[in-house]
Amino acid sequence: IWNSRVVPTARDTAIPIDTVVAALEKDPTVAGKEYGHDVGGAYSFLVHLSGTVTKVDTSSPTGTITVNVPFSGTTLPVKVQIGPVILGTSIRDALKFITFEQFLNQMQYGSVADQMNTKVQQTVVSKLNLKTLEGKRIDVRGAFTYDGTNPKDLLVTPIIVTLG
């Protein structure tokens, strides 16, 4: 379902990240209901961000890039996972067409998230030249799960990445 459902859904329905962050700062519950998908009491969001890569951190297996995104007259640094280890269930949980009830058990449901993270590494991150990424403009459509603390501390799992 990656190419037939996940990528088109991210492309067509992702909300600008500045809209989501501003709404989370105002009222996380309202923001979650309006823009997110509630899975087990945590909201996950499909978001769209554009900005400049200011840092590429490959010092650990859970590497990230930092993208400075315009936000309220300043910039918001957003971390985007580049792995090679991609963690979390944000993509699965942000997609409203995937529900726990579709699976026999938690193991199968968890496996879906793992497979999506593998797809991110194989089809998105593998196409990036991480050595030349810093300073470039980037457009990302991806997902993050709000942990209920700081709405500006974001870790986005990419689904679509476009340079320039």
Coordinates of C-alpha atoms in Angstrom, one line a residue:
I1 CA 0.0 0.0 0.0
W2 CA 3.0 2.3 0.1
N3 CA 2.8 3.6 -3.5
S4 CA -0.9 3.2 -3.9
R5 CA -2.2 4.7 -0.6
V6 CA 0.5 6.0 1.8
V7 CA 2.3 8.3 -0.6
P8 CA -0.8 9.7 -2.3
T9 CA -2.4 10.3 1.2
A10 CA 0.7 12.2 2.4
R11 CA 0.9 14.2 -0.8
D12 CA -2.8 15.2 -0.9
T13 CA -3.7 15.6 2.8
A14 CA -0.6 16.8 4.7
I15 CA -1.2 19.9 6.7
P16 CA 1.4 22.7 6.8
I17 CA 3.5 22.1 9.9
D18 CA 3.3 25.8 11.0
T19 CA -0.5 25.4 11.1
V20 CA -0.3 22.2 13.2
V21 CA 2.3 23.7 15.6
A22 CA 0.3 26.9 16.1
A23 CA -2.8 24.9 16.8
L24 CA -1.0 22.6 19.3
E25 CA 0.4 25.7 21.1
K26 CA -3.2 27.0 21.4
D27 CA -5.0 23.8 22.4
P28 CA -3.5 20.4 21.8
T29 CA -6.8 18.6 22.1
V30 CA -8.6 20.7 19.5
A31 CA -5.5 20.5 17.3
G32 CA -5.4 16.8 17.6
K33 CA -9.1 16.4 16.7
E34 CA -8.9 18.8 13.8
Y35 CA -5.6 17.8 12.2
G36 CA -4.5 14.5 13.7
H37 CA -5.5 10.9 14.2
D38 CA -5.9 9.6 17.8
V39 CA -4.3 6.2 18.4
G40 CA -4.2 5.0 22.0
G41 CA -4.5 8.6 23.4
A42 CA -1.7 10.1 21.3
Y43 CA -2.3 12.2 18.2
S44 CA -0.3 11.7 15.0
F45 CA -0.2 14.2 12.2
L46 CA 0.5 14.2 8.5
V47 CA 2.5 17.4 7.9
H48 CA 4.1 19.3 5.1
L49 CA 7.3 21.4 5.7
S50 CA 9.7 23.3 3.5
G51 CA 12.9 24.9 4.6
T52 CA 16.7 24.8 4.6
V53 CA 18.7 21.9 6.0
T54 CA 20.9 23.3 8.7
K55 CA 22.4 20.1 10.1
V56 CA 22.9 16.5 9.1
D57 CA 23.5 14.3 12.1
T58 CA 24.7 10.8 11.2
S59 CA 26.6 10.2 14.5
S60 CA 24.1 7.5 15.6
P61 CA 22.0 4.9 13.8
T62 CA 18.9 7.0 14.5
G63 CA 20.3 9.9 12.4
T64 CA 18.4 13.1 11.7
I65 CA 18.5 16.2 9.6
T66 CA 17.4 19.6 11.0
V67 CA 15.3 21.7 8.7
N68 CA 14.7 25.4 9.6
V69 CA 11.1 26.1 8.7
P70 CA 9.5 29.6 8.7
F71 CA 7.3 30.0 11.7
S72 CA 5.6 33.2 13.1
G73 CA 8.3 35.6 11.8
T74 CA 11.2 33.4 12.9
T75 CA 12.3 29.8 12.2
L76 CA 11.3 26.5 13.7
P77 CA 14.0 23.8 13.7
V78 CA 12.3 20.5 12.7
K79 CA 14.2 17.2 12.9
V80 CA 13.5 14.7 10.2
Q81 CA 14.6 11.0 10.6
I82 CA 17.2 9.8 8.1
G83 CA 18.3 6.6 10.0
P84 CA 19.5 4.2 8.9
V85 CA 17.3 3.1 11.8
I86 CA 13.9 4.7 11.5
L87 CA 12.0 4.6 14.8
G88 CA 8.3 4.9 15.8
T89 CA 4.8 4.4 14.6
S90 CA 4.1 7.9 13.4
I91 CA 3.3 7.0 9.8
R92 CA 1.0 4.1 10.6
D93 CA -0.7 6.1 13.3
A94 CA -1.2 9.2 11.2
L95 CA -3.0 7.3 8.4
K96 CA -6.7 7.1 9.2
F97 CA -7.2 4.1 6.9
I98 CA -5.1 1.8 9.1
T99 CA -6.7 0.7 12.3
F100 CA -5.8 -1.9 14.9
E101 CA -9.1 -3.8 14.2
Q102 CA -7.8 -4.8 10.8
F103 CA -5.2 -7.1 12.4
L104 CA -5.3 -10.2 14.5
N105 CA -3.0 -9.0 17.2
Q106 CA -0.5 -6.3 18.3
M107 CA 2.4 -8.1 16.7
Q108 CA 0.8 -7.8 13.2
Y109 CA -0.2 -4.2 13.9
G110 CA 3.4 -3.4 15.0
S111 CA 4.8 -5.1 12.0
V112 CA 3.0 -2.6 9.7
A113 CA 4.8 0.3 11.4
D114 CA 8.1 -1.5 11.0
Q115 CA 7.5 -2.2 7.3
M116 CA 6.6 1.4 6.7
N117 CA 9.8 2.5 8.4
T118 CA 11.8 0.1 6.2
K119 CA 10.1 1.6 3.1
V120 CA 11.2 5.1 4.3
Q121 CA 14.8 3.9 4.4
Q122 CA 14.6 2.1 1.1
T123 CA 12.6 4.5 -1.0
V124 CA 13.1 7.9 0.6
V125 CA 16.3 8.3 2.6
S126 CA 18.4 6.1 0.3
K127 CA 17.9 8.6 -2.5
L128 CA 19.4 11.5 -0.5
N129 CA 23.0 12.4 -0.7
L130 CA 23.5 13.2 3.0
K131 CA 27.0 14.5 2.4
T132 CA 25.8 17.4 0.3
L133 CA 22.4 18.0 2.0
E134 CA 23.4 20.8 4.4
G135 CA 22.4 24.2 3.2
K136 CA 19.9 22.9 0.6
R137 CA 16.2 23.7 0.4
I138 CA 14.0 20.7 1.1
D139 CA 10.3 19.9 1.0
V140 CA 9.1 17.1 3.2
R141 CA 5.8 15.4 3.7
G142 CA 5.7 13.1 6.6
A143 CA 4.3 12.2 10.0
F144 CA 5.0 12.9 13.7
T145 CA 3.3 11.9 16.9
Y146 CA 2.8 14.7 19.5
D147 CA 4.0 13.5 22.9
G148 CA 2.0 16.1 24.8
T149 CA 5.0 18.2 26.0
N150 CA 6.6 20.7 23.6
P151 CA 4.8 21.3 20.3
K152 CA 8.0 22.7 18.8
D153 CA 10.1 19.6 19.6
L154 CA 9.3 17.7 16.5
L155 CA 10.6 14.5 15.0
V156 CA 9.1 13.9 11.5
T157 CA 9.3 10.6 9.7
P158 CA 9.5 11.4 6.0
I159 CA 7.2 9.9 3.4
I160 CA 8.0 12.2 0.4
V161 CA 11.2 14.3 0.2
T162 CA 11.9 16.8 -2.7
L163 CA 15.1 18.9 -3.0
G164 CA 15.1 22.4 -4.3

